[in-house]
PDB file of C-alpha atoms and ligand atoms in Angstrom:
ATOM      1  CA  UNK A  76       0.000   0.000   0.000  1.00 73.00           C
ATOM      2  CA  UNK A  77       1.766   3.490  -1.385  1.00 90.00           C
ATOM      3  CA  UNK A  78      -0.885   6.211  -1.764  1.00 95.00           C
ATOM      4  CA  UNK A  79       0.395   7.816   1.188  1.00 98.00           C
ATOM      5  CA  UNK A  80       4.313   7.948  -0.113  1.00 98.00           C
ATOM      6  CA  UNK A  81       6.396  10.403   1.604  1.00 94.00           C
ATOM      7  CA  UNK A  82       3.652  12.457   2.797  1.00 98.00           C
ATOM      8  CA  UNK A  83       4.145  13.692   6.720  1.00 98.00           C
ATOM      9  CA  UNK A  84       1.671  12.916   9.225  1.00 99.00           C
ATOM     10  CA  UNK A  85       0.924  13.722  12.726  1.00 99.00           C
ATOM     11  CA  UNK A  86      -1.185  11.965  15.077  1.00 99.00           C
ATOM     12  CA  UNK A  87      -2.100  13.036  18.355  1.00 99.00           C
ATOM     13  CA  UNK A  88      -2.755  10.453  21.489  1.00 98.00           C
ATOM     14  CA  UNK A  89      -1.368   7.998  19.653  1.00 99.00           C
ATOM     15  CA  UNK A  90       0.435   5.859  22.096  1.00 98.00           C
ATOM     16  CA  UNK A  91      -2.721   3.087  22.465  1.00 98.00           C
ATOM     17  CA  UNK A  92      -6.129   2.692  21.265  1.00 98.00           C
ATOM     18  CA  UNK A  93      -7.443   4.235  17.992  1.00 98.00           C
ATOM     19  CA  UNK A  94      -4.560   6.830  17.649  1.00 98.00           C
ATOM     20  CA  UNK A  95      -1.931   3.865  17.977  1.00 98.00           C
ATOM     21  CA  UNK A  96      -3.928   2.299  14.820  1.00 98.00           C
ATOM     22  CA  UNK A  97      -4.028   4.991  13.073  1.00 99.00           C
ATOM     23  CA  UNK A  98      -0.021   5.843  13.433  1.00 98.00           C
ATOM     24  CA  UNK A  99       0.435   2.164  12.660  1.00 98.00           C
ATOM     25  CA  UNK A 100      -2.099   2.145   9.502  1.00 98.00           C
ATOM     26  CA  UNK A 101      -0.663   5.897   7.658  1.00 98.00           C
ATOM     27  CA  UNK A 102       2.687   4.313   8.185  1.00 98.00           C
ATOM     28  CA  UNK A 103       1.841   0.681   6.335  1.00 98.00           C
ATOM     29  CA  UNK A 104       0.499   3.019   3.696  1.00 98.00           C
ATOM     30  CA  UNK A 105       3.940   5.074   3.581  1.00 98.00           C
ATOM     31  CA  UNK A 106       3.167   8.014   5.588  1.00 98.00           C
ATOM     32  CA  UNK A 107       6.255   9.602   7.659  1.00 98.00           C
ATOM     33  CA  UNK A 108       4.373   9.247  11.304  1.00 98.00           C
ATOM     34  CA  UNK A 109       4.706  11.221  13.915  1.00 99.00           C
ATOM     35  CA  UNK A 110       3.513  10.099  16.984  1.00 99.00           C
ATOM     36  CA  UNK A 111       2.616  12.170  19.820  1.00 99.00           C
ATOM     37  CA  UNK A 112       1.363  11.479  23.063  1.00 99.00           C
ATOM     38  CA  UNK A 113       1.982  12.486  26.855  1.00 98.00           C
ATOM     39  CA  UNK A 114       2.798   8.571  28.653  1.00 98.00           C
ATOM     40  CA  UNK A 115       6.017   7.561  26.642  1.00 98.00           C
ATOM     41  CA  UNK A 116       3.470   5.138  24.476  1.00 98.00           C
ATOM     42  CA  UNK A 117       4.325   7.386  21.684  1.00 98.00           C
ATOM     43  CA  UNK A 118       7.729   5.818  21.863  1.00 98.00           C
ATOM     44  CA  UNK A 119       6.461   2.510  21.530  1.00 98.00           C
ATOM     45  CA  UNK A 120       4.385   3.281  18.739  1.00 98.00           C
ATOM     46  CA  UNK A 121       7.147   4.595  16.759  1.00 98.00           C
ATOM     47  CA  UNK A 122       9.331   1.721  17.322  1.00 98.00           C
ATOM     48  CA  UNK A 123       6.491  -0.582  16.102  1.00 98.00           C
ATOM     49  CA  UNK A 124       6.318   1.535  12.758  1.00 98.00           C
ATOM     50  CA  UNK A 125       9.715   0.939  12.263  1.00 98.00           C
ATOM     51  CA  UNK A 126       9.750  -2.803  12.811  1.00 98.00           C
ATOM     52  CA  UNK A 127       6.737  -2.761   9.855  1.00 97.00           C
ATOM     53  CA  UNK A 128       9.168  -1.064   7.860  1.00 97.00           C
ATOM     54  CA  UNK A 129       7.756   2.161   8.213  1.00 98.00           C
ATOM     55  CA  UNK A 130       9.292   5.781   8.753  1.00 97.00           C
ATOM     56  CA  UNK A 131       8.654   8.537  11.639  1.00 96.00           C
ATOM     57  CA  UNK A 132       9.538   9.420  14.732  1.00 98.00           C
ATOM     58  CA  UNK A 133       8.081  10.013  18.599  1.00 98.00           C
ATOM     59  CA  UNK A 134       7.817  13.247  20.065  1.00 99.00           C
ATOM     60  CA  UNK A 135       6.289  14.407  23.384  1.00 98.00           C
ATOM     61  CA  UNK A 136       2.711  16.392  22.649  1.00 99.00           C
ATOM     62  CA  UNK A 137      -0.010  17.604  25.730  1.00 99.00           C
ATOM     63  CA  UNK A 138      -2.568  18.719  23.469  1.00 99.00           C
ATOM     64  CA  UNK A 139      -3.940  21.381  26.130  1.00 99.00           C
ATOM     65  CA  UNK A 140      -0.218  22.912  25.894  1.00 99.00           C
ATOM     66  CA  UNK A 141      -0.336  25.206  22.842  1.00 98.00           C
ATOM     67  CA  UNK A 142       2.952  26.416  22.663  1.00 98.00           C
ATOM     68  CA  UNK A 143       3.633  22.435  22.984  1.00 98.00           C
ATOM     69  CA  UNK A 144       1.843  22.505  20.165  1.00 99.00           C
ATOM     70  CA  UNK A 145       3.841  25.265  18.215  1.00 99.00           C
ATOM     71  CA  UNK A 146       7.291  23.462  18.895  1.00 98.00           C
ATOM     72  CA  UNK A 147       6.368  20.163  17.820  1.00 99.00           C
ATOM     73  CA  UNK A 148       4.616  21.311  14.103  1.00 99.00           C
ATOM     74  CA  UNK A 149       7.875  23.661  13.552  1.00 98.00           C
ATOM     75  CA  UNK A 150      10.268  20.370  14.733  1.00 98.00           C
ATOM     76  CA  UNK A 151       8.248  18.237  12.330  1.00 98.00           C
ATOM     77  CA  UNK A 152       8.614  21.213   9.323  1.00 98.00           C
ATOM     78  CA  UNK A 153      12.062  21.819  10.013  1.00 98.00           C
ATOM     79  CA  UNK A 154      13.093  17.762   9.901  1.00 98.00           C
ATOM     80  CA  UNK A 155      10.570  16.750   6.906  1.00 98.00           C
ATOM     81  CA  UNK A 156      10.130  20.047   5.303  1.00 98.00           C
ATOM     82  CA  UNK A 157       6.137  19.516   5.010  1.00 98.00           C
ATOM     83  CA  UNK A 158       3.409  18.557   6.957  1.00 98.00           C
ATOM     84  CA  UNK A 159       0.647  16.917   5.447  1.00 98.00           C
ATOM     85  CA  UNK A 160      -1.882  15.066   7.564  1.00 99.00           C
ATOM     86  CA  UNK A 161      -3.167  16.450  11.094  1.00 99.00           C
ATOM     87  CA  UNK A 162      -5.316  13.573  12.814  1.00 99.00           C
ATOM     88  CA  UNK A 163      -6.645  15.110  16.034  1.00 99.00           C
ATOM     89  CA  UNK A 164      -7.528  11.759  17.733  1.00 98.00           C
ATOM     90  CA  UNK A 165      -6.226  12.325  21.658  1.00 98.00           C
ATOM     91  CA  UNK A 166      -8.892  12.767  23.697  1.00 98.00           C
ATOM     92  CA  UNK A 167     -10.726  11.548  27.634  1.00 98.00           C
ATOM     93  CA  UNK A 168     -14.141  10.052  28.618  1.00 97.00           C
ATOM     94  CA  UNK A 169     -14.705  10.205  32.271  1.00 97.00           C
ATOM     95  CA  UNK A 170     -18.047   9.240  32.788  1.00 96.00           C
ATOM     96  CA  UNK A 171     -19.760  11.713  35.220  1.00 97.00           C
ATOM     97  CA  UNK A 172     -23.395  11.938  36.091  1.00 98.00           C
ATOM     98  CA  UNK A 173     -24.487  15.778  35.522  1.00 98.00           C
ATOM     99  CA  UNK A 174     -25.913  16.410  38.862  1.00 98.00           C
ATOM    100  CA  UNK A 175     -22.071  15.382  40.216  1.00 98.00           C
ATOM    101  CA  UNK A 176     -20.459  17.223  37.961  1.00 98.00           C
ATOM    102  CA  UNK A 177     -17.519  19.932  39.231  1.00 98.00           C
ATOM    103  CA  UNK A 178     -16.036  22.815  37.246  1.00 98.00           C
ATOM    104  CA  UNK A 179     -12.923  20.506  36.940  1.00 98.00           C
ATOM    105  CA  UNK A 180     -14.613  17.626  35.489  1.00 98.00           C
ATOM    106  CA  UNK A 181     -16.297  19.954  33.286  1.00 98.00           C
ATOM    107  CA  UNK A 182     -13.089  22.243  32.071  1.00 98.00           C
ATOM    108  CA  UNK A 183     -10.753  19.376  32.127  1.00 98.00           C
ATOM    109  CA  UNK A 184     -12.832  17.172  28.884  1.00 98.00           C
ATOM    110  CA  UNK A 185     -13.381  20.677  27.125  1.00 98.00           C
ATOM    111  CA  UNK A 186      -9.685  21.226  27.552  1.00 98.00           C
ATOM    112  CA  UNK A 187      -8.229  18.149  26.464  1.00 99.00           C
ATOM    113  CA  UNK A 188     -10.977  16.994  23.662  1.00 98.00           C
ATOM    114  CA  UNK A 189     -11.752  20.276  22.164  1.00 98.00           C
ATOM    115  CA  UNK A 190      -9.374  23.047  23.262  1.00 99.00           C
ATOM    116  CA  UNK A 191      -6.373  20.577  22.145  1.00 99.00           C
ATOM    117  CA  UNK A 192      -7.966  20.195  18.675  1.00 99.00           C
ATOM    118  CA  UNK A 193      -8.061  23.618  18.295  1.00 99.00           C
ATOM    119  CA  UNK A 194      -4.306  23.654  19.873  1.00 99.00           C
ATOM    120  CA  UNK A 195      -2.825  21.509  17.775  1.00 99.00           C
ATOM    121  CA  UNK A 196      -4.168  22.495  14.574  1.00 99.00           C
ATOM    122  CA  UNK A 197      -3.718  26.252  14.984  1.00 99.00           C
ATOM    123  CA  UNK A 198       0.085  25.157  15.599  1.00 99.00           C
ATOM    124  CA  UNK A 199      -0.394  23.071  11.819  1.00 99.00           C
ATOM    125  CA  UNK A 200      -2.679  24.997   9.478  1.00 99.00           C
ATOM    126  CA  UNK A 201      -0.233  27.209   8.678  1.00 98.00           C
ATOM    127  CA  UNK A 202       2.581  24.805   7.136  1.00 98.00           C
ATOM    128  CA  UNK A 203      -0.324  23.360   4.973  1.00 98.00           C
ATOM    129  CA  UNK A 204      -1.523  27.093   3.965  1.00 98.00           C
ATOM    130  CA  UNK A 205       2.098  27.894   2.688  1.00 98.00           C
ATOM    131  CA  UNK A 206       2.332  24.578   0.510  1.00 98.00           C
ATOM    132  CA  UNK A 207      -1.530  24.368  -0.553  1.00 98.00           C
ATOM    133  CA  UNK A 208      -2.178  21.246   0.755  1.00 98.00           C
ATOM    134  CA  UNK A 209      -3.004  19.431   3.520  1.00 98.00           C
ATOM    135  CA  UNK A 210      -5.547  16.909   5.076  1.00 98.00           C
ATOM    136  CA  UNK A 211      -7.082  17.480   8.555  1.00 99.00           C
ATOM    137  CA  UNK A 212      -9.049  14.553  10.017  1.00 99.00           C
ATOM    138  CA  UNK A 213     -10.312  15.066  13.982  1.00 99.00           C
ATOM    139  CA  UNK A 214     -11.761  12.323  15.509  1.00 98.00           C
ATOM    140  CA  UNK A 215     -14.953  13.369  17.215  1.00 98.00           C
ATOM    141  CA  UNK A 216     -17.671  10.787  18.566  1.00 98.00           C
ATOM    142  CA  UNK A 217     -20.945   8.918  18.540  1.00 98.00           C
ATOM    143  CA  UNK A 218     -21.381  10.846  21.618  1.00 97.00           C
ATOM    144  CA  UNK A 219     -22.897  14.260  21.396  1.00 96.00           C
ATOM    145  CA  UNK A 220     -21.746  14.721  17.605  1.00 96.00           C
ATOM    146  CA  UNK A 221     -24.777  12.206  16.543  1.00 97.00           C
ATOM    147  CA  UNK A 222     -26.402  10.937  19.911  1.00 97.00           C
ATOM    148  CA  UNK A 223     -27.148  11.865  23.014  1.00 95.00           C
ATOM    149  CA  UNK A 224     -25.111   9.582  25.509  1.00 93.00           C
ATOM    150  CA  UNK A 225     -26.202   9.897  29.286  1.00 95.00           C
ATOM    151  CA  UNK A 226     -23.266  10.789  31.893  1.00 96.00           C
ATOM    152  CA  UNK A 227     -21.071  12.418  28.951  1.00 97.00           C
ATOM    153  CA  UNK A 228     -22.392  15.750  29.286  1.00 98.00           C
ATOM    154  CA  UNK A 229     -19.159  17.387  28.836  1.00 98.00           C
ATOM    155  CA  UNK A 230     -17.679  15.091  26.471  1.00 98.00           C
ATOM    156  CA  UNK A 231     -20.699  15.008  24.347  1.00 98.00           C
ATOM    157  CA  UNK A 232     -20.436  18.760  24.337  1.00 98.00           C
ATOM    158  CA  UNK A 233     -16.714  18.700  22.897  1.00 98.00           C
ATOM    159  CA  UNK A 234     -17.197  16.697  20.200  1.00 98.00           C
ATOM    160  CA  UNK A 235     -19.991  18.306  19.038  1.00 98.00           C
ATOM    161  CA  UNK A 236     -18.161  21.652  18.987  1.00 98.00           C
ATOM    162  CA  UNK A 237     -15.053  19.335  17.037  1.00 98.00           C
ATOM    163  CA  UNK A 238     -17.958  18.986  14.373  1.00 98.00           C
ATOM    164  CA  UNK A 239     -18.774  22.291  14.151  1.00 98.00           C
ATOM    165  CA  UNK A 240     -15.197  23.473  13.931  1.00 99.00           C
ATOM    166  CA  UNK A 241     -14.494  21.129  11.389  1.00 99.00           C
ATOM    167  CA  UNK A 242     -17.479  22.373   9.195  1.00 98.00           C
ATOM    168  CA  UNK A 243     -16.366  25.795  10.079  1.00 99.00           C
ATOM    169  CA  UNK A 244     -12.525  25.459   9.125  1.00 99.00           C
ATOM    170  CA  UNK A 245     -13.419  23.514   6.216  1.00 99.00           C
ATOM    171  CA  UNK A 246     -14.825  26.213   4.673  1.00 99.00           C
ATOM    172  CA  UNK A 247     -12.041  28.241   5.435  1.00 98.00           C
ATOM    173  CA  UNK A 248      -9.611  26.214   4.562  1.00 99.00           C
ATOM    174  CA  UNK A 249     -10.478  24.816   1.079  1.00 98.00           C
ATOM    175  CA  UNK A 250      -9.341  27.770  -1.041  1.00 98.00           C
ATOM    176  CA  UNK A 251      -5.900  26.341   0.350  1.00 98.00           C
ATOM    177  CA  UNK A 252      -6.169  22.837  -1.013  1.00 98.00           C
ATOM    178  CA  UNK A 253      -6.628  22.030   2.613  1.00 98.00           C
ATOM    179  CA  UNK A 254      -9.781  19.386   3.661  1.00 99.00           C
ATOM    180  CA  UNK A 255     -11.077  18.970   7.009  1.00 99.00           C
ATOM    181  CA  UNK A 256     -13.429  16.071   7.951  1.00 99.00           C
ATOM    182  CA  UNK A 257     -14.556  14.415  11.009  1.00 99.00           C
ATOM    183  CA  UNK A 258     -15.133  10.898  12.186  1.00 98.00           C
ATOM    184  CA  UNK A 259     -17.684   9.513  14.829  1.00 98.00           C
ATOM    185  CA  UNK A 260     -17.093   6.245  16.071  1.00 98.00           C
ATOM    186  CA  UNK A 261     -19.334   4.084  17.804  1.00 97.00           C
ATOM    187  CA  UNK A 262     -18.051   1.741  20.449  1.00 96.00           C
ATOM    188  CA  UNK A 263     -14.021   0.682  19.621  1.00 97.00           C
ATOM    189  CA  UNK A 264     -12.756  -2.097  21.540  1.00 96.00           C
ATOM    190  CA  UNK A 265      -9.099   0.213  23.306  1.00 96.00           C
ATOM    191  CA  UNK A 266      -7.658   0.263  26.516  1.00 94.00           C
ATOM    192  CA  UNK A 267      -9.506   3.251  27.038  1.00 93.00           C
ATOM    193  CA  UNK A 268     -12.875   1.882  26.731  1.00 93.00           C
ATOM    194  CA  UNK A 269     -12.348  -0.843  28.645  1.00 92.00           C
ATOM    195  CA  UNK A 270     -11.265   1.145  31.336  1.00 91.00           C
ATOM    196  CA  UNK A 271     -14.065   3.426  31.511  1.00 89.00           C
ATOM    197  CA  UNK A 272     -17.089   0.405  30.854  1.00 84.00           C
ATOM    198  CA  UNK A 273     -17.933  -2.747  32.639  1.00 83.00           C
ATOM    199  CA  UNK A 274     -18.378  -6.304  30.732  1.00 88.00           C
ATOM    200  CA  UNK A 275     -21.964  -5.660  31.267  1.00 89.00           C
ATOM    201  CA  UNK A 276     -22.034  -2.748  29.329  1.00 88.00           C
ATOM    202  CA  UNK A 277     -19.969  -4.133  26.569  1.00 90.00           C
ATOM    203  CA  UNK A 278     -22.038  -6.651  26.095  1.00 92.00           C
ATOM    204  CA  UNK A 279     -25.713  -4.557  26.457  1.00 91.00           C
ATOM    205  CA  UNK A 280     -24.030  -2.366  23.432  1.00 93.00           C
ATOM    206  CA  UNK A 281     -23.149  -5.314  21.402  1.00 95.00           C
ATOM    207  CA  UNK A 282     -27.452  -6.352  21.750  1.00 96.00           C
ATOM    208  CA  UNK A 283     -27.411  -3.079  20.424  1.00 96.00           C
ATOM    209  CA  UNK A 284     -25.246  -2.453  17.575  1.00 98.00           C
ATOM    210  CA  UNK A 285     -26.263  -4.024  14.440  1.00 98.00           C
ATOM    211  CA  UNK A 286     -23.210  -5.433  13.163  1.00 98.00           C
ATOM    212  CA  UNK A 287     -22.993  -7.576  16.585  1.00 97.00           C
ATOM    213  CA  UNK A 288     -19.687  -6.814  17.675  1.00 97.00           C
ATOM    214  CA  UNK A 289     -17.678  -3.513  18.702  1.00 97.00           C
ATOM    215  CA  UNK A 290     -15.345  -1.486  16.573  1.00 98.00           C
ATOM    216  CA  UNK A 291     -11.815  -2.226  16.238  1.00 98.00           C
ATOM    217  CA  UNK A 292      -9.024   0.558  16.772  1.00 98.00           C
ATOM    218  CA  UNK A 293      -8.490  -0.879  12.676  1.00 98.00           C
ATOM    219  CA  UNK A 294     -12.133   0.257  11.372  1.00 98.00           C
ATOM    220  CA  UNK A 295     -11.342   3.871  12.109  1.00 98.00           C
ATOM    221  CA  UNK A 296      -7.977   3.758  10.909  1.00 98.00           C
ATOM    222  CA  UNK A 297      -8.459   2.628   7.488  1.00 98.00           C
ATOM    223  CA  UNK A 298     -11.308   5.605   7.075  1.00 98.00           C
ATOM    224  CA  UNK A 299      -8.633   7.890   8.352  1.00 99.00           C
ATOM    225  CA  UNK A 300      -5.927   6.721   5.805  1.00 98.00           C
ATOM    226  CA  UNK A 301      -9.053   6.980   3.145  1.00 98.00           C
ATOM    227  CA  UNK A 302      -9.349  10.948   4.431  1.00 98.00           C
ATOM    228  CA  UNK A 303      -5.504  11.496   4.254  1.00 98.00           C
ATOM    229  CA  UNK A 304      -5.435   9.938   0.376  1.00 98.00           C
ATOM    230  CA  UNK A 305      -5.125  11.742  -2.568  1.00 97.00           C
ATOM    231  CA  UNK A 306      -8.838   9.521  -3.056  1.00 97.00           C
ATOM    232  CA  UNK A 307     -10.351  11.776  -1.002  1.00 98.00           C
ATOM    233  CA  UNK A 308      -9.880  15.090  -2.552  1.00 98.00           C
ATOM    234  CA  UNK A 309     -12.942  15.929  -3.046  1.00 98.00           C
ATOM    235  CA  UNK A 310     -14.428  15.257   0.454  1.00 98.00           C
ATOM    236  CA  UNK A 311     -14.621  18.554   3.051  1.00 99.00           C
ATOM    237  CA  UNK A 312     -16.651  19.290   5.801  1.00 98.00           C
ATOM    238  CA  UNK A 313     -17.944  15.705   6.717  1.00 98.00           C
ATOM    239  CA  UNK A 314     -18.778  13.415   9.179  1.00 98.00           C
ATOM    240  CA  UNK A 315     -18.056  10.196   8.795  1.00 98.00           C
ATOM    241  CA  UNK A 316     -19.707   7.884  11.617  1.00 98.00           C
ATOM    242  CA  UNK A 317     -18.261   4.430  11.605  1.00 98.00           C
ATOM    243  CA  UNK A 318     -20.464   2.649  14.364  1.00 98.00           C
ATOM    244  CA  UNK A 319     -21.899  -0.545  13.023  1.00 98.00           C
ATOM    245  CA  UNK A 320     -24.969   0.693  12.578  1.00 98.00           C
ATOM    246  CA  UNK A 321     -26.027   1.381  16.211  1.00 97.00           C
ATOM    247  CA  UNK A 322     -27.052   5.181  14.654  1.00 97.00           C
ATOM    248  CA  UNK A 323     -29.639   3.719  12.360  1.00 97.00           C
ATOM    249  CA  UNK A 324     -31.287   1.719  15.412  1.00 94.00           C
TER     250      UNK A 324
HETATM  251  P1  NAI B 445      -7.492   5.721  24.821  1.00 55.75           P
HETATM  252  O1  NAI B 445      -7.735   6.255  26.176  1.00 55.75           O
HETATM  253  O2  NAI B 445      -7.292   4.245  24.665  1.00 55.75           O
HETATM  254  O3  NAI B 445      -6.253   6.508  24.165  1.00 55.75           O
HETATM  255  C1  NAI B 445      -6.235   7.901  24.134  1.00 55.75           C
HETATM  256  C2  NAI B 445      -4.823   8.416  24.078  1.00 55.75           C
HETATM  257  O4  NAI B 445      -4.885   9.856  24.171  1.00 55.75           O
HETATM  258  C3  NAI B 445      -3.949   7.930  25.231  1.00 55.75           C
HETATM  259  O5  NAI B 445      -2.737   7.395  24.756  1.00 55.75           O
HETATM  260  C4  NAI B 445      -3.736   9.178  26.075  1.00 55.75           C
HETATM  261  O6  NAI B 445      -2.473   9.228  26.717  1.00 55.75           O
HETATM  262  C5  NAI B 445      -3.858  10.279  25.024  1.00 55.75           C
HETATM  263  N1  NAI B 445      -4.128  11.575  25.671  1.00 55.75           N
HETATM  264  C6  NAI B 445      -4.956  11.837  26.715  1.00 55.75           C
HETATM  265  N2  NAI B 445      -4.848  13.139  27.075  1.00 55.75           N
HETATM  266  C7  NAI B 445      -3.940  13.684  26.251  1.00 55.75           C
HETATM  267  C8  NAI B 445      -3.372  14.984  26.128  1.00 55.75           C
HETATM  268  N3  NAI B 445      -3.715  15.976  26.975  1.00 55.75           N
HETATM  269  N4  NAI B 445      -2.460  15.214  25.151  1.00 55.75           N
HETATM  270  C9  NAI B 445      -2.090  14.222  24.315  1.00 55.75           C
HETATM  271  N5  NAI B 445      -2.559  12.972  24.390  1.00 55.75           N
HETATM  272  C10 NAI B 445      -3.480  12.706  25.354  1.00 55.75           C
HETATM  273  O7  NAI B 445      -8.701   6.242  23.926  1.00 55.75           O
HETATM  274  P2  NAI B 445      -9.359   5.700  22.563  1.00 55.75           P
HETATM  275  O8  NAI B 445     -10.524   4.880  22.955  1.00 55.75           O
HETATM  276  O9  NAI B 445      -8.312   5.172  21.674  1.00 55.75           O
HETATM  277  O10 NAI B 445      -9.940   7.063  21.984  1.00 55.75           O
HETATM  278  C11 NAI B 445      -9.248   7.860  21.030  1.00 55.75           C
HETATM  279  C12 NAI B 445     -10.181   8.937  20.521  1.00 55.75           C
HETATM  280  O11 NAI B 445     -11.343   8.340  19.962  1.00 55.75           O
HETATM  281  C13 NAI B 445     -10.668   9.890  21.615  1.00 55.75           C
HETATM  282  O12 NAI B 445     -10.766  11.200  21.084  1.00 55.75           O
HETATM  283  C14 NAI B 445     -12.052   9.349  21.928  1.00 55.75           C
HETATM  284  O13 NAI B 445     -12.896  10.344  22.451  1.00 55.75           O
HETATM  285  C15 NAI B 445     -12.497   8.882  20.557  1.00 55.75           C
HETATM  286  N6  NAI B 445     -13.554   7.896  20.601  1.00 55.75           N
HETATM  287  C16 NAI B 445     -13.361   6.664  21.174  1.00 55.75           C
HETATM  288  C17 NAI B 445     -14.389   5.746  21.205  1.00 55.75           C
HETATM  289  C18 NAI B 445     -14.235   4.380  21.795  1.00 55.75           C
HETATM  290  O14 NAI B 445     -15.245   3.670  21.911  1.00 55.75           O
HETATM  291  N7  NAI B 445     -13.028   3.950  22.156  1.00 55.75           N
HETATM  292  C19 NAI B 445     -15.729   6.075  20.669  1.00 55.75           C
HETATM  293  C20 NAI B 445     -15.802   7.396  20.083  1.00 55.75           C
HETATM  294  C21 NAI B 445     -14.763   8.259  20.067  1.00 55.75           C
END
């Protein structure tokens, strides 16, 4: 797989979960990765990308840092001379009932899942302005971007404002040969999930889904490489939701 040759790619939180798969996945498909993160996994996950063969490098990223942010797009410029695919994909889920929720709880998931979006691409956009290209894929959620999802008030809120920021900066950004999409997923099997849910609940939302099983880290990375390809030119603004169905219930 080559339709991703040479171009330069950063993914956020991608030390586990979907953001490892999707580091993993640009890579097989001859990305330069760059994976970021803020436990050391991002180390990991670059060392697997080179055992596949694949090219990149680790660096250090806390999305909620934005002059973080600033150092690691001008590292990645200055080393690769380009940056070409953004995937926003870090991001928390701390299930809190509303009635218990504190002004930490609250600015903390609105920090991390929407403030670092904004972050990380403000530190990116304008490498891809300068060259006219550039592909800018955020991974938002089920959760408030399609669905209403009890005891995610504040995460459903974030990822419905990463929808409407990437319809916004779509706009905005296509006169530069610059697309901006967004992807929803359902329920992923990652370390994160199962940390948050019980087997109970795993297996009351596989009764649910459709498609009788839960996402793999794998079903959202192959849309994201799909987004990032030149295949994909002509797709800006969307949302992509990639939940097995559970949606159309
Ligand atoms: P995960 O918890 O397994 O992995 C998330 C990664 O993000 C971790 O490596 C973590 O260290 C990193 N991270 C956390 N805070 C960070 C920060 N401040 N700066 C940089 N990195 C940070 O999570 P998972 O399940 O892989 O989720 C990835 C994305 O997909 C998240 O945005 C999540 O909201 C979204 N998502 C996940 C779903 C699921 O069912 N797993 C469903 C819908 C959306």
């Amino acid at each position: 797989m080559t339709r991703l040759n040479n171009k330069v790619a950063i993914v956020t939180g991608a030390g586990q979960g979907i953001g490892k798969a999707i580091a993993l996945r640009l890579a097989k498909e001859g990305a330069i990765v760059v994976a970021t993160d803020i436990t050391g996994k991002e180390n990991e996950t670059a060392e697997e990308i080179k055992k596949i063969g694949g090219e990149g490098m680790a660096l250090r990223l806390d999305v909620t840092d934005g002059k973080m942010a600033e150092e690691v797009a001008k590292t990645v410029f200055n080393k690769y001379g380009h940056i070409d695919i953004l995937v926003n994909n870090a991001g928390i889920y701390p299930f809190k009932p509303f009635l218990e929720m504190t002004f930490e709880d609250w600015y903390k998931v609105i920090n991390v899942n929407l403030n670092g979006v904004f972050n990380v691409t403000r530190a990116v956009v304008p490498y891809m302005v300068k060259q006219k290209s550039g592909r800018i894929i955020n991974i938002a959620s089920l959760a408030g971007a399609v669905m209403g999802f009890a005891g995610l008030t504040h995460y459903s809120a974030s990822k419905a404002g990463i929808v409407g920021f990437t319809r916004a900066l779509a706009l905005e950004l296509a006169r530069y040969g610059i697309t901006v999409n967004a992807i929803a997923p359902g329920a992923i099997s990652t370390p994160g999930a199962a940390a948050a849910g019980s087997e109970e609940q795993v297996k009351m939302m596989i009764n649910i889904i459709p498609m009788g099983r839960l996402g793999t880290p794998e079903d959202i990375a192959s849309a994201v490489a799909y987004l990032a390809s030149d295949e994909a030119s002509y797709i800006t603004g969307a949302l992509i939701i990639i939940d097995g169905g559970w949606s159309v219930t």
